[in-house]
XYZ file of C-alpha atoms in Angstrom:
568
model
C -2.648 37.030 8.093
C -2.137 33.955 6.046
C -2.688 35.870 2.744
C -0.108 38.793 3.577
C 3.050 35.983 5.053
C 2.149 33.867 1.650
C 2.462 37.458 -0.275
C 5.510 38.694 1.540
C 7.438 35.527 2.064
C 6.833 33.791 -0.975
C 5.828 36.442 -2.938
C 2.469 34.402 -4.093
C -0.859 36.318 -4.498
C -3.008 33.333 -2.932
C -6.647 32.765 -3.183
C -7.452 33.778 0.057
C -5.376 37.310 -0.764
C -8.002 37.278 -3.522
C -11.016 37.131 -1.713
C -9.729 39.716 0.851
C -9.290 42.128 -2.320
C -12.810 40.904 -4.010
C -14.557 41.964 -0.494
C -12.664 44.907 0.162
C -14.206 45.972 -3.224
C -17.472 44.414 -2.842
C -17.788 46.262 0.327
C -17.019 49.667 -1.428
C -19.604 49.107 -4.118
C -22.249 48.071 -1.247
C -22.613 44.498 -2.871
C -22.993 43.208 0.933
C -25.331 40.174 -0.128
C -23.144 39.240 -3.045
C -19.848 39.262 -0.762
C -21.387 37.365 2.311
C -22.804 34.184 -0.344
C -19.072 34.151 -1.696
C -17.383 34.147 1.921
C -20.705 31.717 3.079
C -19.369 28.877 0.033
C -16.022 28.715 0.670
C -17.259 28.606 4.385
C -19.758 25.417 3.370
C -17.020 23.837 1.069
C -14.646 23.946 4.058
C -16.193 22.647 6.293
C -17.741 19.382 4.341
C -13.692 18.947 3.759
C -13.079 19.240 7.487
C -16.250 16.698 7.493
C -14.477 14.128 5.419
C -11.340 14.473 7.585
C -13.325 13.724 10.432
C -15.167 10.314 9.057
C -12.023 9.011 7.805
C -10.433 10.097 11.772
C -13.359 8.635 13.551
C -13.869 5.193 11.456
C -9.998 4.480 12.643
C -10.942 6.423 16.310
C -13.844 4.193 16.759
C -11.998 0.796 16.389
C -9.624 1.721 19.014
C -11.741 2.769 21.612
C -13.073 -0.599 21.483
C -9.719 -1.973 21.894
C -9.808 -3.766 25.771
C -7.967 -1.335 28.337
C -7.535 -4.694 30.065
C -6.416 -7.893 28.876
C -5.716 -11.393 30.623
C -2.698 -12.920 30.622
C -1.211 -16.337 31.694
C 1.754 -15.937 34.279
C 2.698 -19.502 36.039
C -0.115 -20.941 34.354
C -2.821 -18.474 36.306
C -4.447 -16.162 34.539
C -4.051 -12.323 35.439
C -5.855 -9.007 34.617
C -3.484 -6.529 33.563
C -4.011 -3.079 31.544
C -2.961 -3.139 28.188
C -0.408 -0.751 28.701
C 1.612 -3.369 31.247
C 1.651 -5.972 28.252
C 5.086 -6.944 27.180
C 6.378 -8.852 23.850
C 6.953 -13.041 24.886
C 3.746 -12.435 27.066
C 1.197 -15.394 26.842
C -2.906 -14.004 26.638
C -6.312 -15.396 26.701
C -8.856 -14.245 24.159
C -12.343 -15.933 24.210
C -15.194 -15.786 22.037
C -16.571 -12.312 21.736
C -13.833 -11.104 22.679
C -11.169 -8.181 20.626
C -7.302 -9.333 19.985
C -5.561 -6.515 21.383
C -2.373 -7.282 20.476
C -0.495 -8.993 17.454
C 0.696 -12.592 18.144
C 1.069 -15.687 17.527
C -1.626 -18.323 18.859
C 0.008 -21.388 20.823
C -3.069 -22.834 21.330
C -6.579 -23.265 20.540
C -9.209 -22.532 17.351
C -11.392 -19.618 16.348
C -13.364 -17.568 13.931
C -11.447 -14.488 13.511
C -13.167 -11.159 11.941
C -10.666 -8.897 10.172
C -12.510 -6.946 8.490
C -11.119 -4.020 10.599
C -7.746 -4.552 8.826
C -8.867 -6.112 5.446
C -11.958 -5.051 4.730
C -12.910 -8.735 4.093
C -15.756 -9.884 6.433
C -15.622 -13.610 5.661
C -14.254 -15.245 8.791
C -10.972 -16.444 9.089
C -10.287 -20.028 10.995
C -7.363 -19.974 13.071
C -5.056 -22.609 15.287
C -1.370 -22.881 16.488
C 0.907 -21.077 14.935
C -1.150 -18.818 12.539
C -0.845 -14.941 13.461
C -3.461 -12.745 14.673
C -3.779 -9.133 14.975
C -4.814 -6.493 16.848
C -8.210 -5.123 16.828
C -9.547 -8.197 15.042
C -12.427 -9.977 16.503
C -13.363 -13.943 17.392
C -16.721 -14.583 16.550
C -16.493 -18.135 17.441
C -13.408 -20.425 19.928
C -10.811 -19.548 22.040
C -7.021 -18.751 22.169
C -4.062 -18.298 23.746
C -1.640 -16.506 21.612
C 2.040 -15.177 22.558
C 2.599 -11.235 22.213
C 4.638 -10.331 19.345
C 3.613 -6.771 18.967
C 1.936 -3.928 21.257
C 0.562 -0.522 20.692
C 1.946 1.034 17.371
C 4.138 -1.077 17.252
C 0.870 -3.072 16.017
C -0.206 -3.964 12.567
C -3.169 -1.272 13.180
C -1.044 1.179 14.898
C 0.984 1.334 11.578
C -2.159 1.483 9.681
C -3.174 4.258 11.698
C -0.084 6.035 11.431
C 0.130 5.903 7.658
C -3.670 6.540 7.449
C -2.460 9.489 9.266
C 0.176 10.709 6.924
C -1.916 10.171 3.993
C -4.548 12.481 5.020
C -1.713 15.315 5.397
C -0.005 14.431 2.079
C -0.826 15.455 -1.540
C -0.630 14.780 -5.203
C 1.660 16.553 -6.920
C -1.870 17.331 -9.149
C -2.084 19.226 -6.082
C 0.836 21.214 -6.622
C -0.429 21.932 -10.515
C -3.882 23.155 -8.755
C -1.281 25.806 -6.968
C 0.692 26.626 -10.292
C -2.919 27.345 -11.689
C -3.850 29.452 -8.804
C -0.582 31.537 -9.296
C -1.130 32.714 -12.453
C -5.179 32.622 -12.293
C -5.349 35.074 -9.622
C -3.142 37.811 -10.471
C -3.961 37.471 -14.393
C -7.735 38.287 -13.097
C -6.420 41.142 -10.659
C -4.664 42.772 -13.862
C -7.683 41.903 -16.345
C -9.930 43.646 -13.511
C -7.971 46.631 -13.434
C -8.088 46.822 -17.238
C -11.799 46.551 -17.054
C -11.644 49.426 -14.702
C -9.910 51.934 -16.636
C -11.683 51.172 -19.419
C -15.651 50.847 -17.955
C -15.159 52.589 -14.682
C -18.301 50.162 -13.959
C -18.103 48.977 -10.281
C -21.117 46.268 -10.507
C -19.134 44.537 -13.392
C -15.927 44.522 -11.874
C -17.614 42.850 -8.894
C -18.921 40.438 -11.051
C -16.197 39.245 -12.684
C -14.511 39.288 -9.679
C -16.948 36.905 -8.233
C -16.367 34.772 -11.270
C -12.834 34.995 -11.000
C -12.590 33.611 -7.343
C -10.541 30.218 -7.658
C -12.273 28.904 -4.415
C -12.764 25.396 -5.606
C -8.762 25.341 -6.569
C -8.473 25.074 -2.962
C -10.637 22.154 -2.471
C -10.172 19.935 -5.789
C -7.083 17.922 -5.102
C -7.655 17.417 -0.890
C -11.128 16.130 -1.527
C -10.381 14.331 -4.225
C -7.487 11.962 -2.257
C -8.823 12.444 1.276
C -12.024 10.163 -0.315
C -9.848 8.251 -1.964
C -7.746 6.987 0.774
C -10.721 6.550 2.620
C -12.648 3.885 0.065
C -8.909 2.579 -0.178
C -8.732 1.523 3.284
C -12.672 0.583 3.674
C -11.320 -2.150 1.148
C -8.633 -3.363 2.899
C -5.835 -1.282 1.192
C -3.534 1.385 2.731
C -2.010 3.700 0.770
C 0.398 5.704 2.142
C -0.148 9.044 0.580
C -1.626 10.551 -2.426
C 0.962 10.984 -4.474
C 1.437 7.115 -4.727
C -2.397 7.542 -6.135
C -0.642 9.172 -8.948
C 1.932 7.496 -9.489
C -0.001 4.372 -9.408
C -2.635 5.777 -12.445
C 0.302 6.471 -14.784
C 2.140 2.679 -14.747
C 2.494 0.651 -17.273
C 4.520 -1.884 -16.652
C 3.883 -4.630 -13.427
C 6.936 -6.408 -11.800
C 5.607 -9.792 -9.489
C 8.164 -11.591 -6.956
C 6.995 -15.388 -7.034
C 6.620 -16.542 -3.739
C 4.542 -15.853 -1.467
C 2.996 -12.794 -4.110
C 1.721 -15.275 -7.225
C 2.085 -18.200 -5.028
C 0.118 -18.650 -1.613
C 2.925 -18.241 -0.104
C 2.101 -21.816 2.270
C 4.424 -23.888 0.818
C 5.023 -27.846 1.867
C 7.511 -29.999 1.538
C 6.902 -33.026 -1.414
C 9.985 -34.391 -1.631
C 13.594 -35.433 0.011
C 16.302 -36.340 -2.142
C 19.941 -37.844 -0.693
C 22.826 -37.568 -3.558
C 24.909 -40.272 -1.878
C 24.716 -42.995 0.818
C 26.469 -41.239 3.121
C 23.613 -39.014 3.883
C 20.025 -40.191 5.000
C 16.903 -38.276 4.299
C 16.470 -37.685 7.973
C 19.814 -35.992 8.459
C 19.213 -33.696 5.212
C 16.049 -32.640 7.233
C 18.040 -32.243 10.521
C 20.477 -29.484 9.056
C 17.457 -27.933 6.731
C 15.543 -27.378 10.043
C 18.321 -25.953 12.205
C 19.340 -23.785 9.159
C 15.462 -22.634 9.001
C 14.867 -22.457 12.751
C 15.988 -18.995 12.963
C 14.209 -18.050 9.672
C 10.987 -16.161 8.986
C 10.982 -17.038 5.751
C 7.658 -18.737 4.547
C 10.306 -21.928 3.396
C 10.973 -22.544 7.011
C 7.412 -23.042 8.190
C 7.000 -26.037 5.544
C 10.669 -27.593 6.701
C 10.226 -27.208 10.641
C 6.513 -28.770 9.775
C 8.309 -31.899 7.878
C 10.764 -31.892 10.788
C 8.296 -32.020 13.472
C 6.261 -34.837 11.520
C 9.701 -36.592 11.442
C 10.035 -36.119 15.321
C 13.358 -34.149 14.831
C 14.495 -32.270 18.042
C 15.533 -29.159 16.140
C 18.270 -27.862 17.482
C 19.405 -23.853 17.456
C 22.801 -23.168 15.494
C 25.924 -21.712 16.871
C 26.234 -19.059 14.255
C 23.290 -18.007 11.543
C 23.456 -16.435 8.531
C 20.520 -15.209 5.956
C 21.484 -14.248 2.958
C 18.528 -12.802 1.760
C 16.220 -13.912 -0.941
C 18.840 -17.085 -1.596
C 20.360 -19.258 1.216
C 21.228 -19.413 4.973
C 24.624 -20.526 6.292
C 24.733 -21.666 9.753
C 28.443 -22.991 12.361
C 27.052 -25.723 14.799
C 29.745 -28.353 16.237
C 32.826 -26.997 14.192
C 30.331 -27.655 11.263
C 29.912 -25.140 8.329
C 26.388 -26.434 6.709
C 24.146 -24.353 4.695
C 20.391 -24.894 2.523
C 19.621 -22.365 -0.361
C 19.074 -22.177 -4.027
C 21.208 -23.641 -6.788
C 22.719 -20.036 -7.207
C 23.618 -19.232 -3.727
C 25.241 -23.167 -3.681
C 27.244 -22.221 -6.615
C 28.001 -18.760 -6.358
C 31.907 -17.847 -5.014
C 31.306 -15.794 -2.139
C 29.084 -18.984 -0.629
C 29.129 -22.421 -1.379
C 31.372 -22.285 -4.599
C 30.344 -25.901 -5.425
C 29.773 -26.958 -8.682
C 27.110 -29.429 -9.774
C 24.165 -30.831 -12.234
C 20.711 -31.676 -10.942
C 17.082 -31.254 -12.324
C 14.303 -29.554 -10.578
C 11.807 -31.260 -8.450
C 8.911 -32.094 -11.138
C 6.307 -32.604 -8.681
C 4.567 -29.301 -9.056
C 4.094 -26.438 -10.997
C 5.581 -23.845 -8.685
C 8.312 -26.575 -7.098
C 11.154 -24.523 -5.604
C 14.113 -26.753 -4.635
C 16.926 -26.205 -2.004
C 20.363 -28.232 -1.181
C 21.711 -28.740 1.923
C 24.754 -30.031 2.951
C 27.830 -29.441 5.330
C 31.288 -28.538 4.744
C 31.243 -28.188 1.220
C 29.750 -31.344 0.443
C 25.924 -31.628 -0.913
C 23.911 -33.959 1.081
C 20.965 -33.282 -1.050
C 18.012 -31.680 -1.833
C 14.543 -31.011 -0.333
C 11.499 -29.836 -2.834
C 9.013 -27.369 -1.494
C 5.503 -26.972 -3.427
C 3.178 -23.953 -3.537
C 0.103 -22.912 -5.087
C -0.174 -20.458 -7.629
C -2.696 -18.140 -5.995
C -6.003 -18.658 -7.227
C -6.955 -15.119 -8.175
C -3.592 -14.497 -9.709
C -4.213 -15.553 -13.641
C -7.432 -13.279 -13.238
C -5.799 -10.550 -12.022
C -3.185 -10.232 -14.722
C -5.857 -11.029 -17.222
C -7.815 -7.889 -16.208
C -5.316 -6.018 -15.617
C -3.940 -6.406 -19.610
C -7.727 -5.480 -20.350
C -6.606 -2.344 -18.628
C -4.021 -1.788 -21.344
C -0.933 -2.306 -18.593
C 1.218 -4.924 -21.154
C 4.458 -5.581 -19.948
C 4.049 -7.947 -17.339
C 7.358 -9.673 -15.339
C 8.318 -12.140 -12.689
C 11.228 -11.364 -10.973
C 12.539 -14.058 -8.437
C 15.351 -15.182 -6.707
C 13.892 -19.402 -6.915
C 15.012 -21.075 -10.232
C 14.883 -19.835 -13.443
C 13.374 -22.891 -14.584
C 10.302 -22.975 -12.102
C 9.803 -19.010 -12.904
C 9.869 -19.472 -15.969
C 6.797 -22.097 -15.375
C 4.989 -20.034 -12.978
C 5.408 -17.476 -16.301
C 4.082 -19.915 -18.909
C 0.725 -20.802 -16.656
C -0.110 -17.260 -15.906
C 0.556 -16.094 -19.623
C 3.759 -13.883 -18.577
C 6.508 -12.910 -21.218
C 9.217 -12.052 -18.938
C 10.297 -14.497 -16.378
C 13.953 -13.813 -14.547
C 14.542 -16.350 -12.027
C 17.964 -16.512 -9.674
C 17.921 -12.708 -8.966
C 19.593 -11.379 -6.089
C 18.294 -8.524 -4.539
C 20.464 -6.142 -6.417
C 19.821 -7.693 -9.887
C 16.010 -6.873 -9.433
C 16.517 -3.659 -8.613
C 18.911 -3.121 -11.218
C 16.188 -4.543 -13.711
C 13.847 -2.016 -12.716
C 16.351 1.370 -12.958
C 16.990 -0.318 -16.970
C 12.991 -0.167 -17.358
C 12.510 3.552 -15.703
C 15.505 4.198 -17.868
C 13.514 3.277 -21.238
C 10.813 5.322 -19.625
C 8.400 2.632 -18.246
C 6.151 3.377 -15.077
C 7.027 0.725 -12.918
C 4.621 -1.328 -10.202
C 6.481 -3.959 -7.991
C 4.395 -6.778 -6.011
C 6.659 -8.279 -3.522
C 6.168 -9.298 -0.086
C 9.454 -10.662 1.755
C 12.569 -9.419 3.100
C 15.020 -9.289 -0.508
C 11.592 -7.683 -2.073
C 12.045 -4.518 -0.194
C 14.470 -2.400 -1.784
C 12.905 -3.292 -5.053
C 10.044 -1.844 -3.918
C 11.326 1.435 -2.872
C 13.533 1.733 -6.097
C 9.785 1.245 -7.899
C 7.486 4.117 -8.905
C 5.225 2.638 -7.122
C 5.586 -0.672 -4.546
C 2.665 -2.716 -3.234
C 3.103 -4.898 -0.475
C 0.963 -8.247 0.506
C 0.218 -6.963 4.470
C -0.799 -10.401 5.861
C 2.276 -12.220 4.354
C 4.564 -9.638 4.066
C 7.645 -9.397 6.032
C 7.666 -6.059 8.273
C 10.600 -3.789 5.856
C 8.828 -5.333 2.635
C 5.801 -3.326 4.350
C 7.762 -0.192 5.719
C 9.005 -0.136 1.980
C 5.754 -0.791 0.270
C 3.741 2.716 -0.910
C 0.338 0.783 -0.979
C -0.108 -2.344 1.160
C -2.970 -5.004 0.649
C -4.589 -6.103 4.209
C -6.210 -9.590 2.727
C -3.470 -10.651 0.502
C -5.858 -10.964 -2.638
C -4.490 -9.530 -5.748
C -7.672 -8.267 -7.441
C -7.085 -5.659 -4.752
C -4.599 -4.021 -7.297
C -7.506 -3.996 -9.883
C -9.119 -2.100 -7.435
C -6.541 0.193 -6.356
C -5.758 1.155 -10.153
C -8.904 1.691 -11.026
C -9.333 4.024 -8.003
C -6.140 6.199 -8.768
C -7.153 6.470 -12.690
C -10.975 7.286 -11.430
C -9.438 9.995 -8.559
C -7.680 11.371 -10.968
C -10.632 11.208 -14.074
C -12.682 13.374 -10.915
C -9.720 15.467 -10.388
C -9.637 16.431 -13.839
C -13.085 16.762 -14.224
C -13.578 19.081 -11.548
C -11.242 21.439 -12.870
C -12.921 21.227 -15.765
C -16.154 22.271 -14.088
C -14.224 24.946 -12.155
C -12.805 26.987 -15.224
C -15.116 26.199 -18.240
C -18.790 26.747 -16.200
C -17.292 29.788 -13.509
C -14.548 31.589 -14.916
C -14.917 31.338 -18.897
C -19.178 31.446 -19.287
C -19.419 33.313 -16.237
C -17.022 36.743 -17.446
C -19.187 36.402 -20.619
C -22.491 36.235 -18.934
C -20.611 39.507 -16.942
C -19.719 41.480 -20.546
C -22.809 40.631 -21.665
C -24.612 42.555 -19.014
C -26.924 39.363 -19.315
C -26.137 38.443 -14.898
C -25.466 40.623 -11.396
C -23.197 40.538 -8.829
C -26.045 38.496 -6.512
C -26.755 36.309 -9.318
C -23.353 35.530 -9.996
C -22.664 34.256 -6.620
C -25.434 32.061 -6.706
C -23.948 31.005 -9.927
C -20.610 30.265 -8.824
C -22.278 28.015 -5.919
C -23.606 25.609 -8.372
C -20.244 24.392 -10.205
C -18.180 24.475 -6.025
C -20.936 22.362 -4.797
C -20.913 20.399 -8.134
C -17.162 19.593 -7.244
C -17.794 18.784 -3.411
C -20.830 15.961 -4.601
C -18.335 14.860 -7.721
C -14.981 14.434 -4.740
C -17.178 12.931 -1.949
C -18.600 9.591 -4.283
C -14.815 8.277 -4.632
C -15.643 7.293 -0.725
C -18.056 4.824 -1.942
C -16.026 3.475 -4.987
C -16.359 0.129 -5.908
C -14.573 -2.345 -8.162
C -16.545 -4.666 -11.050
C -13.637 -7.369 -9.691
C-alpha cells in the first residue's frame, strides 16, 4: 500500500514498488528460493535497524525508570514523602548517599560525590556544596544534600536530553535525501534496462537476476543507520546532537567562532580587584550597587560579585527596577537612584550611560574583564573580575588546526583589549572584543557570505542568536544559559572542549561510512553483479546470496560508529 500512495501521490517508483515488481516476476519464473532470500534480507536489515532504535530508546528508558517515584522533601523543617509528580519549583529535598537526584536544583546545603555520567558521559566524580547545581538523574556516591527545586520532569536537563535524543532519531541528513534522489532514478532506469533486456533475450532467469542485482535495498538503510549510531556514540560521550543533519553540517566547517567567557574561560570568575575613581566613593559602596545590580543576574559575573559581597558582609539588597542588557551591562532604579555596572562600551554607548572616559584594564590576569559602576551618571569605579583560560582550550584549537579547520575567531562582548589577549595566548588571529549581540551575528552572515562554514561555541544568554544564525552552534550544557542551549544544534554535557574534536571527527567519520557504503552498494551489487548476470557466469539463487554479502557488509560498516572513539 505504501508503494502504490508513494507512486500515485508523488509519482515516485520507490524501492519497495521495486521489490513488489521483482517478486511478482520472480514468482512467474518459479524462482521461489531466490525471491524469499531477497524479501528474508531486507527483512534481517530491518530489523537490526529497528534493533539500534531500540538500544539507543532503552539506554535513555533505563535511566528513568530508576528515577525515585518518591522523593523527600523538607516542609516546616520536617521531612515528607511525596511522589515525584507532587514536586513543585522553590521546593526544598533531601538526597543522601546512594541515593538518585530527581530533580534539577540548586544545593543549599551540604557536600557530595556526584556521578554524571548519565548526562556527560564523564564518570569521574564531581564534588559538590552550596550553591553549585545538580541535575536530575545524576547519582551521589558519597555525602548528603539538600538542594532547592529549580526544574521538574521535562522541564529537566534530562527530559530535554531525552526529547532531543528523541527528535534526532526521527530526523535525517540531507545525505539522506541524496540516497532518495539516487533511488529515483536507480529504480526506474533498471525497470526500463530490464525491459530492454526482455525484448531483446526473452530470457526470464536473467532478467531475474539482474533484477535481484538491481534491488536498491541497502539505499533504504545507509543514511538511518549511519546517524541513528552516530547519535548514539554522540550521547554515550556526553554530547547531544540534535539531529543528523547538524552531523553534516558540522563535517563540512571550516571556520570556528569562540565567545570568551565562560566557553575559553572556565567560566568561574572572581573578583581581584576594586578600584574607586574619586573620594567620594568607597570600595564598599562600589560593591554595594555591583551586587544589587547582579542580584537579579544569572550571569556567571554575578556569582564572583555577590561572593565578594558576602565576604564583605554586604546585606544585598533587591532593586526597584532591573534591567539586563544582554552580553554588556545591567541598569537598575532603587531610592530615586539610576545606577548601573557593565563594560566600557555599554558605559559609553548613547542609548545607556553616554559617559565619556579614559581608564586601563585591570592587569592582574590574563583573561581580566573589568566593569564600572556608578549612579546617576557619575562613575564610582571599577571592579576587575579574573578567569581561567580553560585548560583544554589551547589543545583543542591546536588539534583542531591539525584538522585543517584555519580560521579561528573570538567573538566577545568583554574588552577588546583582554580578547585580544585571550587571542594572543591561545594562538588566535581574529579577536573582536565589545560586540553586541547583533554585531556577532552580523560577523558571521559577512563570513557565510564569503562562503565559509561556520561553527559558533557560545554558552550565555547574548550567545544565542549567534548560534542559531551559525551553520552549526554548539552549546557548553553545564554552563550554558537555558536559550544558549534551546539555540545550540549540538550541546556538550561536561563542558570540555576536546568534545568538539570528538564530535567533528564523528560527523567527517559518519559521513566517510556513509559514503563508503554506497560505494559498496553500487560498485560490488549493481555494477559487478549485472556483469556476472551477462556473463551467464551466476543464477538467480546465487545472486541473492550475493547481494546479502555487500547489505550485511553495510549493516556491520553503520553499526561500529556506536562504538566510536576519539584519539583526544
Amino acid at each position: 500500500m505504501v508503494a502504490i500512495k508513494e507512486l500515485y501521490h508523488n509519482k515516485v517508483i520507490s524501492t519497495e514498488l521495486f521489490l513488489i515488481i521483482a517478486s511478482i516476476i520472480g514468482i512467474t519464473g518459479h524462482e521461489y528460493k531466490t525471491i524469499s532470500i531477497i524479501l528474508l534480507i531486507m527483512l534481517i536489515a530491518k530489523l537490526v535497524e529497528s534493533i539500534i532504535e531500540m538500544k539507543t530508546e532503552d539506554a535513555i528508558e533505563s535511566l528513568v525508570k530508576l528515577t525515585p517515584k518518591e522523593v523527600t522533601v523538607l516542609i516546616d523543617s520536617k521531612e515528607k514523602i511525596i511522589n515525584i509528580n507532587e514536586v513543585l519549583q522553590g521546593m526544598v529535598i533531601t538526597v543522601k548517599s546512594g541515593g538518585l537526584i530527581p530533580v534539577d536544583g540548586i544545593i543549599i546545603d551540604g557536600i557530595a560525590q556526584i556521578n554524571e555520567a548519565a548526562l556527560t558521559g564523564e564518570s569521574t566524580l564531581k564534588d559538590k556544596s552550596k550553591n553549585d547545581k545538580v541535575y536530575a538523574s545524576t547519582f551521589i556516591e558519597n555525602g548528603n544534600i539538600k538542594l532547592k527545586v529549580e526544574k521538574v520532569g521535562t522541564d529537566t536537563l534530562f527530559g530535554k536530553i531525552k526529547e532531543k535524543i528523541e527528535i534526532a532519531q526521527e530526523s535525517k541528513a540531507k545525505i539522506s535525501t541524496i540516497t532518495n534522489k539516487i533511488a529515483s532514478i536507480v529504480v526506474p532506469a533498471m525497470l526500463i534496462f530490464v525491459i530492454i533486456v526482455w525484448l531483446f533475450t526473452r530470457d526470464i532467469k536473467l532478467i531475474i537476476t539482474i533484477l535481484v542485482f538491481g534491488s536498491p535495498i541497502e539505499l533504504t538503510l545507509i543514511t538511518p543507520l549511519a546517524i541513528i549510531s552516530a547519535v548514539t556514540a554522540a550521547f554515550r560521550n556526553g554530547v547531544l546532537i540534535k539531529g543528523g543533519i547538524f552531523l553534516e553540517e558540522l563535517a563540512k566547517i571550516d571556520t570556528i567562532i569562540f565567545d570568551k567567557t565562560g566557553t575559553l574561560t572556565l567560566g568561574q570568575p572572581e573578583v581581584s580587584d576594586i578600584h574607586s575613581f574619586s573620594d567620594k566613593h568607597t570600595v564598599k559602596e562600589i560593591l554595594e550597587v555591583a551586587s544589587m545590580a547582579e542580584k537579579l543576574s544569572s550571569h556567571p559575573i554575578s556569582k564572583a560579585v555577590l561572593k565578594e559581597a558576602e565576604a564583605w558582609n554586604i546585606e544585598v539588597l533587591s532593586p526597584d527596577k532591573f534591567e539586563l542588557v544582554s552580553g554588556h551591562g545591567i541598569n537598575i532604579n532603587h531610592n530615586n537612584r539610576n545606577c548601573f555596572i557593565g563594560n566600557k562600551h555599554f558605559v559609553e554607548s548613547p542609548e545607556y550611560g553616554n559617559i565619556k572616559f579614559e581608564d586601563k584594564v585591570c592587569q592582574n590576569h590574563l583573561s581580566t574583564t573589568v566593569f564600572y559602576v556608578g549612579c546617576d551618571n557619575n562613575i564610582y569605579g571599577k571592579i576587575c573580575i579574573s578567569d581561567k583560560i580553560r585548560p583544554e582550550a589551547k589543545y583543542t584549537i591546536e588539534q583542531l588546526k591539525k584538522l585543517n579547520i584555519l580560521n579561528f575567531y573570538i567573538i566577545s562582548g568583554d574588552n577588546q583589549e583582554i580578547t585580544k589577549q585571550v587571542a594572543q595566548e591561545l594562538k588566535i588571529d581574529n579577536a573582536f572584543g565589545d560586540m553586541f549581540p547583533d554585531q556577532k551575528i552580523e560577523k558571521i552572515k559577512q563570513l557565510q557570505q564569503k562562503g565559509h562554514k561556520v561553527l559558533m561555541v557560545g554558552d550565555g544568554i547574548n550567545d544565542a542568536p549567534s548560534l542559531k544564525q551559525a551553520n552549526v552552534g554548539i552549546a557548553l550544557g553545564q554552563m550554558a544559559m537555558e536559550p544558549a542551549i534551546e539555540a545550540a544544534d549540538i550541546v556538550l554535557m561536561n563542558n570540555d572542549l576536546t568534545k568538539i574534536l570528538f564530535i567533528y571527527k564523528l560527523s567527517k567519520q559518519t559521513f566517510r561510512i556513509i559514503k563508503q557504503n554506497l560505494f559498496i552498494g553500487f560498485a560490488l551489487v549493481h555494477i559487478i553483479g549485472i556483469i556476472l548476470a551477462f556473463c551467464k557466469l551466476i543464477s538467480p539463487i546465487q545472486a541473492a546470496l550475493f547481494h546479502a554479502v555487500p547489505d550485511l557488509a553495510i549493516l556491520i560498516n553503520s553499526i561500529r560508529l556506536i562504538n566510536f572513539k576519539c584519539d583526544s
